[in-house]
Coordinates of C-alpha atoms and ligand atoms in Angstrom, one line a residue:
X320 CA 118.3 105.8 58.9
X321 CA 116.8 108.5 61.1
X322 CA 113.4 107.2 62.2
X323 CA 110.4 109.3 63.9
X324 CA 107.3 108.4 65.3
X325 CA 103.7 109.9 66.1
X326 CA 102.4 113.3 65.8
X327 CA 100.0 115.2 67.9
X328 CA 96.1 114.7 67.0
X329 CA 94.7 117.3 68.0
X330 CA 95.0 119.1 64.4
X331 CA 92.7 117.1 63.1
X332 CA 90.1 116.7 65.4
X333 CA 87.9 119.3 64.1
X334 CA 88.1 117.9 60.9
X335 CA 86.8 114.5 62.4
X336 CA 84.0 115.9 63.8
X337 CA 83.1 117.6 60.3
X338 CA 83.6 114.2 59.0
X339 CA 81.0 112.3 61.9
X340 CA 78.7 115.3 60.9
X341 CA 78.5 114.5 57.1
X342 CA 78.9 110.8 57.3
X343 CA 75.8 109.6 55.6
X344 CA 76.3 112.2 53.1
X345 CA 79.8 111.7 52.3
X346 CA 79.5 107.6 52.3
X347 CA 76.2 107.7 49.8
X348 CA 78.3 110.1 47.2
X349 CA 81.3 107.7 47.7
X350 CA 79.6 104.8 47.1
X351 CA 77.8 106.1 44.5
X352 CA 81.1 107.0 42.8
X353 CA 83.3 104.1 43.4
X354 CA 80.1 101.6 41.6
X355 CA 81.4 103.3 38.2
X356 CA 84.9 101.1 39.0
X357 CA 83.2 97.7 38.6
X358 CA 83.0 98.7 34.7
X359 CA 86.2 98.6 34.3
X360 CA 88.5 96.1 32.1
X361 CA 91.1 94.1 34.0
X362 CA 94.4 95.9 34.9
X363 CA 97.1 93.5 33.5
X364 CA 100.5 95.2 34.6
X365 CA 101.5 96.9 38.1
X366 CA 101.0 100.2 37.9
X367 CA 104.4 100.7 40.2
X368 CA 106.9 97.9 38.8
X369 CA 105.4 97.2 35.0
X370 CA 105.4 93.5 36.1
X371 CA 102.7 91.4 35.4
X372 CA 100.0 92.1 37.7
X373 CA 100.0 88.6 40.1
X374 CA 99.1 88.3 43.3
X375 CA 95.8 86.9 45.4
X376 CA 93.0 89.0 44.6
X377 CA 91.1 90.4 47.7
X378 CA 87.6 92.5 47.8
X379 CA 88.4 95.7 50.1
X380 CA 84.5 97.4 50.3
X381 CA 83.5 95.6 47.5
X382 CA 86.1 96.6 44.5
X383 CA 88.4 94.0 43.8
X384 CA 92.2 94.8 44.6
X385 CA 95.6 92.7 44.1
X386 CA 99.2 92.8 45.6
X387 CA 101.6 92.7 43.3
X388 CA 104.0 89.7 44.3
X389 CA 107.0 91.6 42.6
X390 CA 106.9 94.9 44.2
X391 CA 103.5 94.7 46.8
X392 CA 102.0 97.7 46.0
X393 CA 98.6 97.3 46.2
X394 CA 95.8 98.8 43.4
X395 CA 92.5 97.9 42.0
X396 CA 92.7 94.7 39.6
X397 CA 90.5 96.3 37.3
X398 CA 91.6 99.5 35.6
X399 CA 89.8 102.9 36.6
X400 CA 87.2 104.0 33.7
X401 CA 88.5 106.9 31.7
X402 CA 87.5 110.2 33.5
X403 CA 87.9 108.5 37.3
X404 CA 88.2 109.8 39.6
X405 CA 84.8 111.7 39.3
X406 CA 85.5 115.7 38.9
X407 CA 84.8 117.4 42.0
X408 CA 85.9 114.9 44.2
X409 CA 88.7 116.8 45.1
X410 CA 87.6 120.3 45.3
X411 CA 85.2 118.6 48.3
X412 CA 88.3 117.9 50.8
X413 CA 90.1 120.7 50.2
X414 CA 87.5 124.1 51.3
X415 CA 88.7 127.7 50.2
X416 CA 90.0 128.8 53.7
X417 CA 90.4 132.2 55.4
X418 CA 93.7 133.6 56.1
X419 CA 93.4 132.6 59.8
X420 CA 92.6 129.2 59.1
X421 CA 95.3 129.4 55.8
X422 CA 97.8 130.2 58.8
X423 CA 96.5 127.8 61.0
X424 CA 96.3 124.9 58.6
X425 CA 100.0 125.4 57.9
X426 CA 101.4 125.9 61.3
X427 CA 99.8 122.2 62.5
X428 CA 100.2 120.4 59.6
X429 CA 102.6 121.7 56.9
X430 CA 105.4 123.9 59.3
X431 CA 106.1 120.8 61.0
X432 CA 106.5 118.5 57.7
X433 CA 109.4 121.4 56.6
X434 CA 111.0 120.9 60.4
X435 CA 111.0 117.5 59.6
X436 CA 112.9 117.8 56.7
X437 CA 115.4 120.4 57.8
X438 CA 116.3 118.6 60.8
X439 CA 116.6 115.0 59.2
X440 CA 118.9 116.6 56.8
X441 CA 120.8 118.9 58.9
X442 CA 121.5 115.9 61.5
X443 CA 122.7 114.7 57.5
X444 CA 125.3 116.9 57.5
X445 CA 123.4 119.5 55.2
X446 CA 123.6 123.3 56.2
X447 CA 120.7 125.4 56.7
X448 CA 122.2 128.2 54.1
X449 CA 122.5 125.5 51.5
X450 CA 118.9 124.3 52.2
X451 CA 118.1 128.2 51.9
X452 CA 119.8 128.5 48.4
X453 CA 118.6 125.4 47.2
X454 CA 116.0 124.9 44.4
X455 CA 112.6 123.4 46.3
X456 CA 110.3 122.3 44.1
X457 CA 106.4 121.5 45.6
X458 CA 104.8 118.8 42.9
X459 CA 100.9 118.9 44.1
X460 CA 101.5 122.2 45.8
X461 CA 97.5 122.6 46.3
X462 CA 96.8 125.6 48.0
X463 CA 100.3 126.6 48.8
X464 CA 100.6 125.6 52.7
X465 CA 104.0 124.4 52.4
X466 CA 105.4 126.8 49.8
X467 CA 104.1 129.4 52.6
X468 CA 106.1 127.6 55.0
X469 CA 109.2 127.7 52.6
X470 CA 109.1 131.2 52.7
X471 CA 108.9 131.7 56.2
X472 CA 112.1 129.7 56.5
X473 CA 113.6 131.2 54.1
X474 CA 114.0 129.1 51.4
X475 CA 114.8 131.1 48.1
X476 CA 112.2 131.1 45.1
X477 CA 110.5 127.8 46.0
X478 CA 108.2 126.8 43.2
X479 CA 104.9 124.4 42.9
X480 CA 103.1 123.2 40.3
X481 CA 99.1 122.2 40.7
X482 CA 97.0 120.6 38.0
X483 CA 94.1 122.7 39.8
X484 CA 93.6 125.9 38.7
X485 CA 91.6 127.3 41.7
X486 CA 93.7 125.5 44.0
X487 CA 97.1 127.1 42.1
X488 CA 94.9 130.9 42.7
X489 CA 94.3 130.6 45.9
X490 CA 97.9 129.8 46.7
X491 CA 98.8 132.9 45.2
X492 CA 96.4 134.6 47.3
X493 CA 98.3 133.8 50.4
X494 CA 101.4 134.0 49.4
X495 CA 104.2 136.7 49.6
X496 CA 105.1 136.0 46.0
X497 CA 103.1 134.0 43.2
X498 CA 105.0 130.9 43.4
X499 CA 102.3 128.2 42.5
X500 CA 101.7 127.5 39.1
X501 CA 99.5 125.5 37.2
X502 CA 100.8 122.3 35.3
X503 CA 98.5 119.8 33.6
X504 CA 101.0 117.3 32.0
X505 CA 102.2 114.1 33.3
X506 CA 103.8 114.3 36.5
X507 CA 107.2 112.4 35.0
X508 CA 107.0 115.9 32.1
X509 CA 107.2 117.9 35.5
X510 CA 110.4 116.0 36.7
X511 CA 112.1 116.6 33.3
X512 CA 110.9 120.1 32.1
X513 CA 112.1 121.5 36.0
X514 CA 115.0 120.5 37.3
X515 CA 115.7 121.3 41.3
X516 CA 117.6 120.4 44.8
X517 CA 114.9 119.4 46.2
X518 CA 111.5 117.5 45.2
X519 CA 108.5 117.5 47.5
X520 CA 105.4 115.7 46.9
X521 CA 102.7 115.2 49.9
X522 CA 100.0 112.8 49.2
X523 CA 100.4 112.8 45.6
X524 CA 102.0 109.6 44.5
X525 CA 99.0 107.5 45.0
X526 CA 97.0 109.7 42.9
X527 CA 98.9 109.4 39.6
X528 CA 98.4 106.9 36.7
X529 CA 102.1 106.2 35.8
X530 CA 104.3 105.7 39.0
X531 CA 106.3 103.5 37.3
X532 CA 107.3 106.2 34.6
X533 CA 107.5 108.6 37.1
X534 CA 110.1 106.4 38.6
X535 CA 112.4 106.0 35.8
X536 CA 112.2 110.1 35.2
X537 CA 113.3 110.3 39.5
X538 CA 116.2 108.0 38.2
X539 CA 117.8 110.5 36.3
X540 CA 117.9 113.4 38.5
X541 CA 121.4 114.1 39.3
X542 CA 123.4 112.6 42.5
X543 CA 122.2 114.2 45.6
X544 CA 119.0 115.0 44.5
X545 CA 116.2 115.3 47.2
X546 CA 113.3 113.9 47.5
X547 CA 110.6 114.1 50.6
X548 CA 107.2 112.4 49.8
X549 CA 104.5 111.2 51.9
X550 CA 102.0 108.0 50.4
X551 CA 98.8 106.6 52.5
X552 CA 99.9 102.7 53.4
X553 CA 97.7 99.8 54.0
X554 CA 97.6 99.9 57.4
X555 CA 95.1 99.5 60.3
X556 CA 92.9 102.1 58.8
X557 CA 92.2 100.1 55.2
X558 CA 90.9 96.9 58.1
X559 CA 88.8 99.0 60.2
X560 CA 87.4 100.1 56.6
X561 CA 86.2 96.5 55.8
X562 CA 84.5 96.6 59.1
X563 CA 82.3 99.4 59.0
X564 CA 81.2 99.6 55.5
X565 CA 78.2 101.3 56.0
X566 CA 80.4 104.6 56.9
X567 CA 82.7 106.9 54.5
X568 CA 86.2 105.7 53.7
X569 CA 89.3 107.8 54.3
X570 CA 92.0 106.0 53.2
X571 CA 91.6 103.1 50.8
X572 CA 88.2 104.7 49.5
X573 CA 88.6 103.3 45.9
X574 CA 87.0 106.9 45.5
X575 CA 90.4 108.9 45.3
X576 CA 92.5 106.0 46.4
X577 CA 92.7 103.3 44.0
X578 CA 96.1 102.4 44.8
X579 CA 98.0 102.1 47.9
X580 CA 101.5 101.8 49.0
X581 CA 103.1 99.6 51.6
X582 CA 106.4 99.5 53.5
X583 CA 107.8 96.8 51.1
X584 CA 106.5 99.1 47.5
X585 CA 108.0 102.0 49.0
X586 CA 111.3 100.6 49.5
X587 CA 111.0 99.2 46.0
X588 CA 110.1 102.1 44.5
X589 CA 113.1 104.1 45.9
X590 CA 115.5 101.2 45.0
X591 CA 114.2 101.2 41.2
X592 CA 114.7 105.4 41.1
X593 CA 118.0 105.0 42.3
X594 CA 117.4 106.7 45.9
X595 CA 118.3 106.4 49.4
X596 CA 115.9 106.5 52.7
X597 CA 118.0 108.3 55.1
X598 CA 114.8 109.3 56.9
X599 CA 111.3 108.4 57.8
X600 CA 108.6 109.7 60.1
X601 CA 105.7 107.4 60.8
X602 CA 102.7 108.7 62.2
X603 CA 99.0 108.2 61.0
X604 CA 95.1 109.3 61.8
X605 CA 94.2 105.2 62.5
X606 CA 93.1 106.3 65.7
X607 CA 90.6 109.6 64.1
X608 CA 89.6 106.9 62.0
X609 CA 88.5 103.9 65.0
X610 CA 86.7 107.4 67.1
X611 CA 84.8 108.2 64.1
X612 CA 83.6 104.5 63.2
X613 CA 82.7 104.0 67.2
X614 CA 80.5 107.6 67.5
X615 CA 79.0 106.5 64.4
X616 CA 77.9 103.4 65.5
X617 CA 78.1 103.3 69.0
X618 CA 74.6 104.1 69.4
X619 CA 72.6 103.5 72.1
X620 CA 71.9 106.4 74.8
X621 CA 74.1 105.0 77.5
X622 CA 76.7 104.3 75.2
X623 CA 76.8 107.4 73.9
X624 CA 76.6 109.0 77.8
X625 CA 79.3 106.5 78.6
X626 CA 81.4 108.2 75.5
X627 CA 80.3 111.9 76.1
X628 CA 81.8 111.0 79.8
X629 CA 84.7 109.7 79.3
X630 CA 85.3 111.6 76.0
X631 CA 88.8 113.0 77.4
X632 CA 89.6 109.4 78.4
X633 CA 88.9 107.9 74.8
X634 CA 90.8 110.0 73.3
X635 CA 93.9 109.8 75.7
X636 CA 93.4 106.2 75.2
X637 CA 93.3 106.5 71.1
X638 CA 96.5 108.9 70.8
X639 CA 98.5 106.0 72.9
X640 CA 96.7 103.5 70.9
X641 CA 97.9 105.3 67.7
X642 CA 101.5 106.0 69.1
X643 CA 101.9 102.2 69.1
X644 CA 100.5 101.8 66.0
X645 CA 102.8 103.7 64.6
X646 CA 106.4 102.4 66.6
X647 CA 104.8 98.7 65.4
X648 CA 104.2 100.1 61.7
X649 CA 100.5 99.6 61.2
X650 CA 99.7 103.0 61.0
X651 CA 98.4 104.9 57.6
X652 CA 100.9 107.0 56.2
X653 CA 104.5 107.0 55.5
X654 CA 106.7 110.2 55.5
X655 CA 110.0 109.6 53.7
X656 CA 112.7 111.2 53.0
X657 CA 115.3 110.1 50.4
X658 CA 118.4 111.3 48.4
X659 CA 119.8 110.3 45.1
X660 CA 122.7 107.7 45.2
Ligands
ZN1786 ZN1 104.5 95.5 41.2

C-alpha cells in the first residue's frame, strides 16, 4: 500500500479566518438547524453494513450517535427528518468564485488530489496515456475544480454529475467544454446508468442516504475498475468539537455530517464492494480547527497580544502538530484510493 502524509495549510488559512469572522453567526444557524434532528424516529439498521444498528450510544454536541459494532461507521441513532439537511446549507460553503479565485481554488486544493492519483497509480504500474484515454467519471463534481484539472492533464472527455443545478452551471462556466451535468437520482442509479475507468467522489460519501446500496452497485463494476474517494473520519477534530460547543462545527456538525467514517468502516466498505486500497494519503485541517477554537476563545488582551506575537510561531507549531496527527492517524480525512479485485 502506498501511504502519504500531510499537506501544506496554508490553502486554507483564508478560509479560517472567514470562518473566526462568522463564528457566532455560523454556530446560531447551525444549531438552530441540527435541533430539527432530535425529532427524529430511531435509526434501526447501519446505514453502511444493513446490520442491525448496535453499538454504545454516545451524545457528540448534543445529538445522539452510535458505532456500529459490525462495521464502526459512526451516524446519528435517530434517523434525519425527511427534507434534512435544511436547503441552503450547502450553497453557504461553497461561494460563486471569480475565475482567479476558480484557478486558484484548483491549483491548491484539487490539482494536487489529481497528482495524487496519477502518481499512486503510475508507481502501480498504470501509464499516463492509458490514464489519458480512460473514462473519469467526477460523482459530486460541484463546481467543476477537478474536472478543470482533468483537462489540464489531459484526460479525455471526463464527465461529472452534480445534484445542484447552479453548482453544475457554474462548472460549465469555467470550463473548456460543458462537462458537468446535473443528476438528481440515487447515487447507486449513477453507478449503473454510467459506466467508466475511473470513479471519483471527494467528500461525498458521507452525504448520501444509502452507502450500503451504493456499495453493492461499486461491487459490480468490472475488474480493474477505479475508484479515488475522500470521507471526513472521526478524528481529533470531532473531540475538540465536544470541547468548544459554543463555536461552529466543521466536521461532525450533525448539520451536513450526520454520519462519519472511520479507518475500520472504510476498510469495510471497500472489502464489501469488492475493492482494493493500493493507496492512501492522510492529511487533515485538525490543526485550522484547534487555531480557530483558541482565537475564539482565547480572549483576554494579553492573550490575544501573546497570539498576535507569536502568530508565525503558532502556526509553525500547529502544522507539526498536524503532521503528527496525521503519521499517528488521528487526523480528519481520509484520501483513498482503490481498484476493483
Ligand atoms: Zn455497520
Amino acid at each position: 500500500m502506498n501511504l502519504r502524509y500531510s499537506k501544506p495549510s496554508a490553502a486554507i488559512l483564508s478560509e479560517n479566518l472567514k470562518l473566526i469572522q462568522n463564528d457566532a453567526g455560523l454556530h446560531a444557524q447551525q444549531a438552530a438547524h441540527v435541533r430539527s434532528l432530535l425529532e427524529g424516529s430511531p435509526r434501526t439498521s447501519c446505514l453502511l453494513c444493513n446490520s442491525n444498528l448496535a453499538g454504545e450510544e454516545f451524545t457528540h454536541r448534543g445529538i445522539p450517535y452510535r458505532c456500529c459494532t459490525v462495521c464502526n461507521h459512526i451516524q446519528t441513532s435517530v434517523l434525519p427528518p425527511a427534507g434534512y439537511p435544511v436547503p441552503g446549507t450547502f450553497s453557504t460553503i461553497y461561494p460563486d468564485l471569480s475565475a482567479e479565485d476558480f484557478n486558484k481554488r484548483k491549483t491548491q486544493i484539487y490539482q494536487p488530489k489529481l497528482q495524487w492519483i496519477i502518481e499512486s497509480l503510475t508507481a502501480g504500474g498504470y501509464n499516463l496515456d492509458r490514464l489519458r484515454r480512460m473514462q473519469w467519471i467526477e460523482m459530486g463534481c460541484g463546481a467543476g475544480y477537478f474536472l478543470s484539472a482533468l483537462l489540464d492533464q489531459g484526460i479525455r472527455g471526463p464527465r461529472g454529475f452534480d445534484a445542484d443545478a447552479t453548482l453544475v452551471k457554474q462548472a460549465n462556466t469555467h470550463l473548456s467544454m460543458p462537462a458537468a451535468q446535473v443528476f438528481t437520482d440515487a447515487l447507486p442509479e449513477l453507478l449503473q446508468r454510467y459506466s467508466a475507468d475511473v470513479y471519483v467522489a471527494f467528500f461525498l460519501l458521507e452525504h448520501i442516504a444509502e452507502p450500503h446500496r451504493f456499495l453493492t452497485m461499486l461491487r459490480a463494476c468490472p475488474p480493474g475498475t477505479i475508484f479515488a474517494f475522500s470521507v471526513p473520519v472521526y478524528g481529533f477534530s470531532c473531540i475538540i468539537e465536544q470541547i468548544f460547543t459554543d463555536n461552529w462545527a466543521r466536521n461532525l456538525d450533525s448539520e451536513v455530517h450526520t454520519q462519519i467514517y472511520t479507518d475500520e468502516s472504510i476498510v469495510f466498505a471497500m472489502r464489501q464492494a469488492g475493492f482494493d486500497i493500493i493507496a492512501e494519503w492522510i492529511f487533515g485541517q485538525d490543526g485550522s480547527d484547534l487555531y480557530r477554537y483558541v482565537t475564539l476563545n482565547a480572549k483576554t488582551p494579553f492573550t490575544e497580544k501573546f497570539l498576535h506575537r507569536g502568530c508565525p510561531g503558532f502556526l509553525n507549531a500547529l502544522e507539526a502538530f498536524q503532521a503528527e496527527l496525521d503519521k499517528n492517524r488521528l487526523s480528519d480525512q481520509r484520501h483513498v484510493l482503490a481498484v476493483k479485485r
